[in-house]
PDB file of N, CA and C in Angstrom:
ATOM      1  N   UNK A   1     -24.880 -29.992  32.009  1.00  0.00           N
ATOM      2  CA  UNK A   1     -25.918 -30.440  31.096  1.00  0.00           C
ATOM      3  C   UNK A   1     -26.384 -29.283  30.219  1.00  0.00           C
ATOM      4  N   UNK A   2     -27.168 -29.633  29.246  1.00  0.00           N
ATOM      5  CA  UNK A   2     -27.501 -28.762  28.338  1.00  0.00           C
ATOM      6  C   UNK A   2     -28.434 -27.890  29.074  1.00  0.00           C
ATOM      7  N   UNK A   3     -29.715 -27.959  29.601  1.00  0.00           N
ATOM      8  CA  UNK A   3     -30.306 -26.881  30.295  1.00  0.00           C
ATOM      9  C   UNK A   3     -29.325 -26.270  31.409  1.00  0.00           C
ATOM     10  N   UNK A   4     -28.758 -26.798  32.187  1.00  0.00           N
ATOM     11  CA  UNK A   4     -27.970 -25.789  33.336  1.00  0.00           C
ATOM     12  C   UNK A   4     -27.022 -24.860  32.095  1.00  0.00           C
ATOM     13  N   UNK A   5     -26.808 -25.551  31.042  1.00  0.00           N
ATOM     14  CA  UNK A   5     -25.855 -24.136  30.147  1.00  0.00           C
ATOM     15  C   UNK A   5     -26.836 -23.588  29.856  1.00  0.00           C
ATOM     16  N   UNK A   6     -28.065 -23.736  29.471  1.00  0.00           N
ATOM     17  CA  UNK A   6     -29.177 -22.801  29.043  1.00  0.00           C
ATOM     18  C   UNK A   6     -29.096 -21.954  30.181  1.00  0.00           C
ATOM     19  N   UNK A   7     -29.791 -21.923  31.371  1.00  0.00           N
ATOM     20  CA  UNK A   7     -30.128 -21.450  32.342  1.00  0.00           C
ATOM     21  C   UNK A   7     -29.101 -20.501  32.407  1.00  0.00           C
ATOM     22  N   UNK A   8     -27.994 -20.663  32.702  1.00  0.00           N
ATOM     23  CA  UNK A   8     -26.943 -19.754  32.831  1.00  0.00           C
ATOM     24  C   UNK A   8     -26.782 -18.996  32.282  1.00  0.00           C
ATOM     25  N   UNK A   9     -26.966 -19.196  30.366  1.00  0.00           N
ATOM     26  CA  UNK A   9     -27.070 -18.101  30.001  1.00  0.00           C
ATOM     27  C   UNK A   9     -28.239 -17.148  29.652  1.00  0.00           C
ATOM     28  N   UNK A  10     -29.557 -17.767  30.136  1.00  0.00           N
ATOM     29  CA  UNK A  10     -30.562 -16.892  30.554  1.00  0.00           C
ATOM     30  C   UNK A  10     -30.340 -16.148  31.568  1.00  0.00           C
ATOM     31  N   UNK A  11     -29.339 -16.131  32.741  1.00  0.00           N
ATOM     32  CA  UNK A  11     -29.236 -15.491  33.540  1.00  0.00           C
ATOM     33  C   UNK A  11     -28.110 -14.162  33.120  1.00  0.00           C
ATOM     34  N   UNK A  12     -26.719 -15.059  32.525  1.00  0.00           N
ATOM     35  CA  UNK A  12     -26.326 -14.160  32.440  1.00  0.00           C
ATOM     36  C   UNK A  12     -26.804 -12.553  31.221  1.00  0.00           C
ATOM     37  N   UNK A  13     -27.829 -13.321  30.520  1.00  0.00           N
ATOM     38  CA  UNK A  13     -28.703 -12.597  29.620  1.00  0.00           C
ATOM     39  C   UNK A  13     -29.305 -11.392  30.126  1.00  0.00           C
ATOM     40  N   UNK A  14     -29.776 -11.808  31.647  1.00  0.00           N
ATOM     41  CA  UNK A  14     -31.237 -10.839  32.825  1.00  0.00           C
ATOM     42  C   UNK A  14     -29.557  -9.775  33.181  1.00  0.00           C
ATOM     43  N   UNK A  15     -28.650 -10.388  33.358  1.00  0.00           N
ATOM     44  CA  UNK A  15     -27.402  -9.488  34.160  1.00  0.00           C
ATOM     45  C   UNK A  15     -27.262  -8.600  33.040  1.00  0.00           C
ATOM     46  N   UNK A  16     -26.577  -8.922  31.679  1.00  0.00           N
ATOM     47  CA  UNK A  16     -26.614  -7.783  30.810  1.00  0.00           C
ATOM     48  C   UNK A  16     -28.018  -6.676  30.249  1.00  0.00           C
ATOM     49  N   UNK A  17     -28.852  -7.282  30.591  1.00  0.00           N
ATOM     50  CA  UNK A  17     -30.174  -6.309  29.933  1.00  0.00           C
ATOM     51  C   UNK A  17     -30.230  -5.333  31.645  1.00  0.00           C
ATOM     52  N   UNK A  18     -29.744  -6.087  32.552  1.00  0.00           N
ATOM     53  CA  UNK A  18     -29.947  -4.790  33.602  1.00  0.00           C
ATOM     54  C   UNK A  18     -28.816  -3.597  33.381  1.00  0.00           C
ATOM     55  N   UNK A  19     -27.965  -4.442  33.087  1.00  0.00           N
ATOM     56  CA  UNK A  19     -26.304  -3.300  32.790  1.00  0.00           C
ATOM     57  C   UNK A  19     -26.787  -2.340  31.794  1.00  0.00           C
ATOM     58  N   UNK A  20     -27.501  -2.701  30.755  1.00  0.00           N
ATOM     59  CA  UNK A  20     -28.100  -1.910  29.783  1.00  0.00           C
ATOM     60  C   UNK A  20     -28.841  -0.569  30.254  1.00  0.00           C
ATOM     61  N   UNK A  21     -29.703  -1.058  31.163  1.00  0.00           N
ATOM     62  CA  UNK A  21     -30.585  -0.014  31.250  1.00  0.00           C
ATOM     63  C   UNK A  21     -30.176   0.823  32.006  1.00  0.00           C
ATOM     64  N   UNK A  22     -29.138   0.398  33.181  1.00  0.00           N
ATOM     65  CA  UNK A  22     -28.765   0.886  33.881  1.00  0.00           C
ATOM     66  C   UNK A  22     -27.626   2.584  33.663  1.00  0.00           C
ATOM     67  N   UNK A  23     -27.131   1.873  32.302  1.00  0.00           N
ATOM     68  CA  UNK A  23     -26.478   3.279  30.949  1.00  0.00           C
ATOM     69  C   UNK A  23     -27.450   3.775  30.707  1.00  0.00           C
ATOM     70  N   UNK A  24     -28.742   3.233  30.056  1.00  0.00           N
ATOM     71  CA  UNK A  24     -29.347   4.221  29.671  1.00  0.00           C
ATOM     72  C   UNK A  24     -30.413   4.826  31.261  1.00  0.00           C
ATOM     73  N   UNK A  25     -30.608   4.763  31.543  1.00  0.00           N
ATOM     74  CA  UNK A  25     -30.545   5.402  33.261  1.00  0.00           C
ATOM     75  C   UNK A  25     -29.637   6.816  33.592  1.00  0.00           C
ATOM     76  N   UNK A  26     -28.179   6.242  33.193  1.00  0.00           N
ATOM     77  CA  UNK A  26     -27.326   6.934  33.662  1.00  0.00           C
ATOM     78  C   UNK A  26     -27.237   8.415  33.136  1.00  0.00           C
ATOM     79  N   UNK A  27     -27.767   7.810  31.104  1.00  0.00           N
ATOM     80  CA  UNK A  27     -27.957   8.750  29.991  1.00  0.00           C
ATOM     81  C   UNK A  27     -29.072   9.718  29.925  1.00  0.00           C
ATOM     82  N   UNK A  28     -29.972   9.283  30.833  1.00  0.00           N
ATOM     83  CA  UNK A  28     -31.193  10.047  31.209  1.00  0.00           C
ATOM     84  C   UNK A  28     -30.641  11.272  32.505  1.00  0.00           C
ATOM     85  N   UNK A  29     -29.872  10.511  33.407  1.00  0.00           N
ATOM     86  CA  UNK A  29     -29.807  11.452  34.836  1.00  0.00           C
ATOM     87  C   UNK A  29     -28.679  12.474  34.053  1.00  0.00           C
ATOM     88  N   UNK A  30     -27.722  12.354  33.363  1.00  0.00           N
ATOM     89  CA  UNK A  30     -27.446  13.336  32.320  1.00  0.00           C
ATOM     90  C   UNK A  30     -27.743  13.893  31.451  1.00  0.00           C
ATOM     91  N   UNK A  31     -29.103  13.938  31.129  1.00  0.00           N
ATOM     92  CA  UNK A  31     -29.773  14.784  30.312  1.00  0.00           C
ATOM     93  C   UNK A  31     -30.053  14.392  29.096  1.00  0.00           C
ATOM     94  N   UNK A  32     -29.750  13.445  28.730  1.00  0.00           N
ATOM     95  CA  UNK A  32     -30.009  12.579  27.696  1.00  0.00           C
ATOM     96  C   UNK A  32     -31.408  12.125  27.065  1.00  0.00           C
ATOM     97  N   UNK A  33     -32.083  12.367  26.101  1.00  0.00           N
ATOM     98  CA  UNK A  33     -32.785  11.932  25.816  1.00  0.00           C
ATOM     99  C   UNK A  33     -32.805  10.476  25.175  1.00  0.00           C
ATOM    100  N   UNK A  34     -33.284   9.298  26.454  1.00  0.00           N
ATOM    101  CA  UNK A  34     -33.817   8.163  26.239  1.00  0.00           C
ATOM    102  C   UNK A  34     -33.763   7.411  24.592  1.00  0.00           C
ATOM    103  N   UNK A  35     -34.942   8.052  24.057  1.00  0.00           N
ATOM    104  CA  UNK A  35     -35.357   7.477  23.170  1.00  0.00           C
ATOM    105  C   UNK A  35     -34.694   7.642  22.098  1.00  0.00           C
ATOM    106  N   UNK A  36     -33.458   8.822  21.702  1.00  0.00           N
ATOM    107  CA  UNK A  36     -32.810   9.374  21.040  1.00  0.00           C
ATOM    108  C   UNK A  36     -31.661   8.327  21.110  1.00  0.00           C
ATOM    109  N   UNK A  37     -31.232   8.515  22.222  1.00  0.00           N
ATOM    110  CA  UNK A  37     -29.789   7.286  22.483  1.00  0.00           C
ATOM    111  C   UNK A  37     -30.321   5.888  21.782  1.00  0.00           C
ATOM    112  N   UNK A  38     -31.051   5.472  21.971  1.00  0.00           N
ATOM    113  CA  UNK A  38     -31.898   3.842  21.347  1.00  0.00           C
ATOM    114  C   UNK A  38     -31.625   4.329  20.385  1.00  0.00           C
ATOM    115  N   UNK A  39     -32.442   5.248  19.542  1.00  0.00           N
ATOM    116  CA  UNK A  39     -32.457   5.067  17.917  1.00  0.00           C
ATOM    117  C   UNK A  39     -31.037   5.540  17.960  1.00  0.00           C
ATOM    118  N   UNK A  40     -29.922   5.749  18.119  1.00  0.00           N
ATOM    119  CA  UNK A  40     -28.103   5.934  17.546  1.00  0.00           C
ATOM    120  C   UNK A  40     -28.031   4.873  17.610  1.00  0.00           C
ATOM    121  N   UNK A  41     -28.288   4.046  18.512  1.00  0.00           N
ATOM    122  CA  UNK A  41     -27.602   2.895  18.927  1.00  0.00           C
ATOM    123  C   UNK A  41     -27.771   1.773  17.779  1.00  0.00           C
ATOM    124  N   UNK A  42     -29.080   1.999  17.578  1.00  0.00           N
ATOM    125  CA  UNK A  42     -29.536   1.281  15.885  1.00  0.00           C
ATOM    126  C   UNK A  42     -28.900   1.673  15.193  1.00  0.00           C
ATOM    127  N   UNK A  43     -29.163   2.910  15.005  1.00  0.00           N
ATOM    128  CA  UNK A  43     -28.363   3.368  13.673  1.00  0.00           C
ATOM    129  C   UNK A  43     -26.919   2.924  13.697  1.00  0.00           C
ATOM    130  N   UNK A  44     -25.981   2.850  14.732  1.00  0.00           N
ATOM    131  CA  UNK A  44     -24.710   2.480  14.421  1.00  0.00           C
ATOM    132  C   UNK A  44     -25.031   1.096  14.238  1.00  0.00           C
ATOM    133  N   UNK A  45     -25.331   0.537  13.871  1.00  0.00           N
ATOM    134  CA  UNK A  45     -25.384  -1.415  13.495  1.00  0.00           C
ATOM    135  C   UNK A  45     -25.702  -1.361  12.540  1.00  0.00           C
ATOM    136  N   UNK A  46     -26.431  -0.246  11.439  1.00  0.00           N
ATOM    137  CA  UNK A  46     -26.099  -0.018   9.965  1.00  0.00           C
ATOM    138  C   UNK A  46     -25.324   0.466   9.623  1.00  0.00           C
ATOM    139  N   UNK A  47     -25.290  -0.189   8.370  1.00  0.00           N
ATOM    140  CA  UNK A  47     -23.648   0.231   7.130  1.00  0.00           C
ATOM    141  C   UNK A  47     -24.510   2.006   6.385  1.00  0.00           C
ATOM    142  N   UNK A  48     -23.716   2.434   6.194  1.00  0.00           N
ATOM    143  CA  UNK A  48     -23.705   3.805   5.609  1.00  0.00           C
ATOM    144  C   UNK A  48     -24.870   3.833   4.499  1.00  0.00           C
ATOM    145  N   UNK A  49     -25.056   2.507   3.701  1.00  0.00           N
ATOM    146  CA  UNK A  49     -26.410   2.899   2.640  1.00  0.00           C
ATOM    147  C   UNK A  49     -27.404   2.619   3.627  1.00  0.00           C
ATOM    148  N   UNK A  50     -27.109   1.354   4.404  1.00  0.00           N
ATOM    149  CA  UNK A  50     -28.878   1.034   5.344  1.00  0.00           C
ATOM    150  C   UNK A  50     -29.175   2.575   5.763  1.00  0.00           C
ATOM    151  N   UNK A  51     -28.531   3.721   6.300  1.00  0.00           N
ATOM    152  CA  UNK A  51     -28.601   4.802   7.307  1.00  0.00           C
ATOM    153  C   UNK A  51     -29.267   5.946   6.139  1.00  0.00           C
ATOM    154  N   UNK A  52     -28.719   5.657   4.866  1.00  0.00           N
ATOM    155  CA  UNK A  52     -29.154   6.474   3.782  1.00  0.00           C
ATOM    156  C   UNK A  52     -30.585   6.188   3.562  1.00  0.00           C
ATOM    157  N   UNK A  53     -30.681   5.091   3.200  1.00  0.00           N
ATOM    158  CA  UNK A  53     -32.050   4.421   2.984  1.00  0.00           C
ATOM    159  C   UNK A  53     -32.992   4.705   3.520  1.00  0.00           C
ATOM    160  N   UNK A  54     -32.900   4.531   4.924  1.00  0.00           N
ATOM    161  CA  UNK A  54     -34.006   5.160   5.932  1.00  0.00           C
ATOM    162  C   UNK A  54     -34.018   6.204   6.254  1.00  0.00           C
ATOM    163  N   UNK A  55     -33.092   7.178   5.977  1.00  0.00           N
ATOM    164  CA  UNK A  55     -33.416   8.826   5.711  1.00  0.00           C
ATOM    165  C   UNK A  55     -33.960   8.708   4.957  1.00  0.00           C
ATOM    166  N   UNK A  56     -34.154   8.186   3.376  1.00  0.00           N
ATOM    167  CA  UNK A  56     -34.325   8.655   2.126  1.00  0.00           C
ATOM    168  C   UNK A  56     -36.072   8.276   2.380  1.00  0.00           C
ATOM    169  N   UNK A  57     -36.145   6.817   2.882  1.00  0.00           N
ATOM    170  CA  UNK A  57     -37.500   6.522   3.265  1.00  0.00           C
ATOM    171  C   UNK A  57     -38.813   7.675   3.900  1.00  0.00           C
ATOM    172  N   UNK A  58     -37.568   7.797   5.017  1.00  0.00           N
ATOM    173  CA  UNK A  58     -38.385   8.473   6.848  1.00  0.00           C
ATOM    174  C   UNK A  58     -38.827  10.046   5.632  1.00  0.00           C
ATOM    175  N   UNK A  59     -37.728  10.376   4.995  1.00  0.00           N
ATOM    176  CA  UNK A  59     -38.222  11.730   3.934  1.00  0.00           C
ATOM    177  C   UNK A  59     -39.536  11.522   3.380  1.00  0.00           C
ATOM    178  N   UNK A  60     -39.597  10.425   2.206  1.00  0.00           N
ATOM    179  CA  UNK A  60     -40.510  10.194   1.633  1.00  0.00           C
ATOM    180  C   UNK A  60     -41.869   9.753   2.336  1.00  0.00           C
ATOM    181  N   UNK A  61     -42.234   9.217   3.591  1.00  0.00           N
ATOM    182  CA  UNK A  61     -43.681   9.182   4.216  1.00  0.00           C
ATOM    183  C   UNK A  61     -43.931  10.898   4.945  1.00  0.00           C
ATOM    184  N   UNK A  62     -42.820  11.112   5.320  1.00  0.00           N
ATOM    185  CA  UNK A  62     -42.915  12.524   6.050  1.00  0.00           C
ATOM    186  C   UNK A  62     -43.687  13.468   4.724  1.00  0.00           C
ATOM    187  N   UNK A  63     -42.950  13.559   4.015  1.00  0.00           N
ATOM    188  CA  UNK A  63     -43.700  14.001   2.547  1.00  0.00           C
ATOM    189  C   UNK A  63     -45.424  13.285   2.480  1.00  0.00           C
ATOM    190  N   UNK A  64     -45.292  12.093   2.165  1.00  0.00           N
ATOM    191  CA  UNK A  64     -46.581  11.952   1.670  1.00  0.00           C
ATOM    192  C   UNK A  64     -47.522  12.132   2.672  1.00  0.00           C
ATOM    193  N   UNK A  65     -46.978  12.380   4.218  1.00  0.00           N
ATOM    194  CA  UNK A  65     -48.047  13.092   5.170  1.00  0.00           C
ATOM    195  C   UNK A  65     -48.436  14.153   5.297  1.00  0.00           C
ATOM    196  N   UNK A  66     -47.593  15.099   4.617  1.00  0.00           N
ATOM    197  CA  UNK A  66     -47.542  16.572   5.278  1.00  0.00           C
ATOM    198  C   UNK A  66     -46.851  16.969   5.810  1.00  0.00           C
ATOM    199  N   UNK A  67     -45.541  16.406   6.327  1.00  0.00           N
ATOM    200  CA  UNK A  67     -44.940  17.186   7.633  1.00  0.00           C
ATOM    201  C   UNK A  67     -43.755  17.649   7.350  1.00  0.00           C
TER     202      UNK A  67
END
C-alpha cells in the first residue's frame, strides 16, 4: 500500500541520515573539522559560477562589515 511504501522509505531515510553522520563522526575522529566538511559538501552541488558568486558575495558583506 501506499503508506507501508511511505513508511519504508521514512525508514530507509532514518538508515541513511545515520550512515551520514556516522562519516562525518568518522571525519571528526580524524581530525577533521565538522563544520568545514558540511560546507565542501555544499559547495560541491554547485556549478563553478554558483561557487563564484558566493565568494564574490561572502567578499562583499565581509567588506561592508569590517573584516
Amino acid at each position: 500500500s501506499i503508506i507501508e511504501r511511505i513508511e519504508k522509505l521514512n525508514e530507509d531515510a532514518e538508515q541513511v541520515a545515520a550512515d551520514i553522520k556516522a562519516v562525518y563522526d568518522e571525519a571528526k575522529s580524524a581530525g577533521f573539522d565538522v563544520k568545514y566538511v558540511k560546507k565542501m559538501v555544499a559547495l560541491r552541488k554547485l556549478d563553478q559560477d554558483e561557487i563564484e558568486e558566493a565568494d564574490e558575495l561572502t567578499q562583499m558583506y565581509r567588506t561592508a562589515i569590517g573584516l
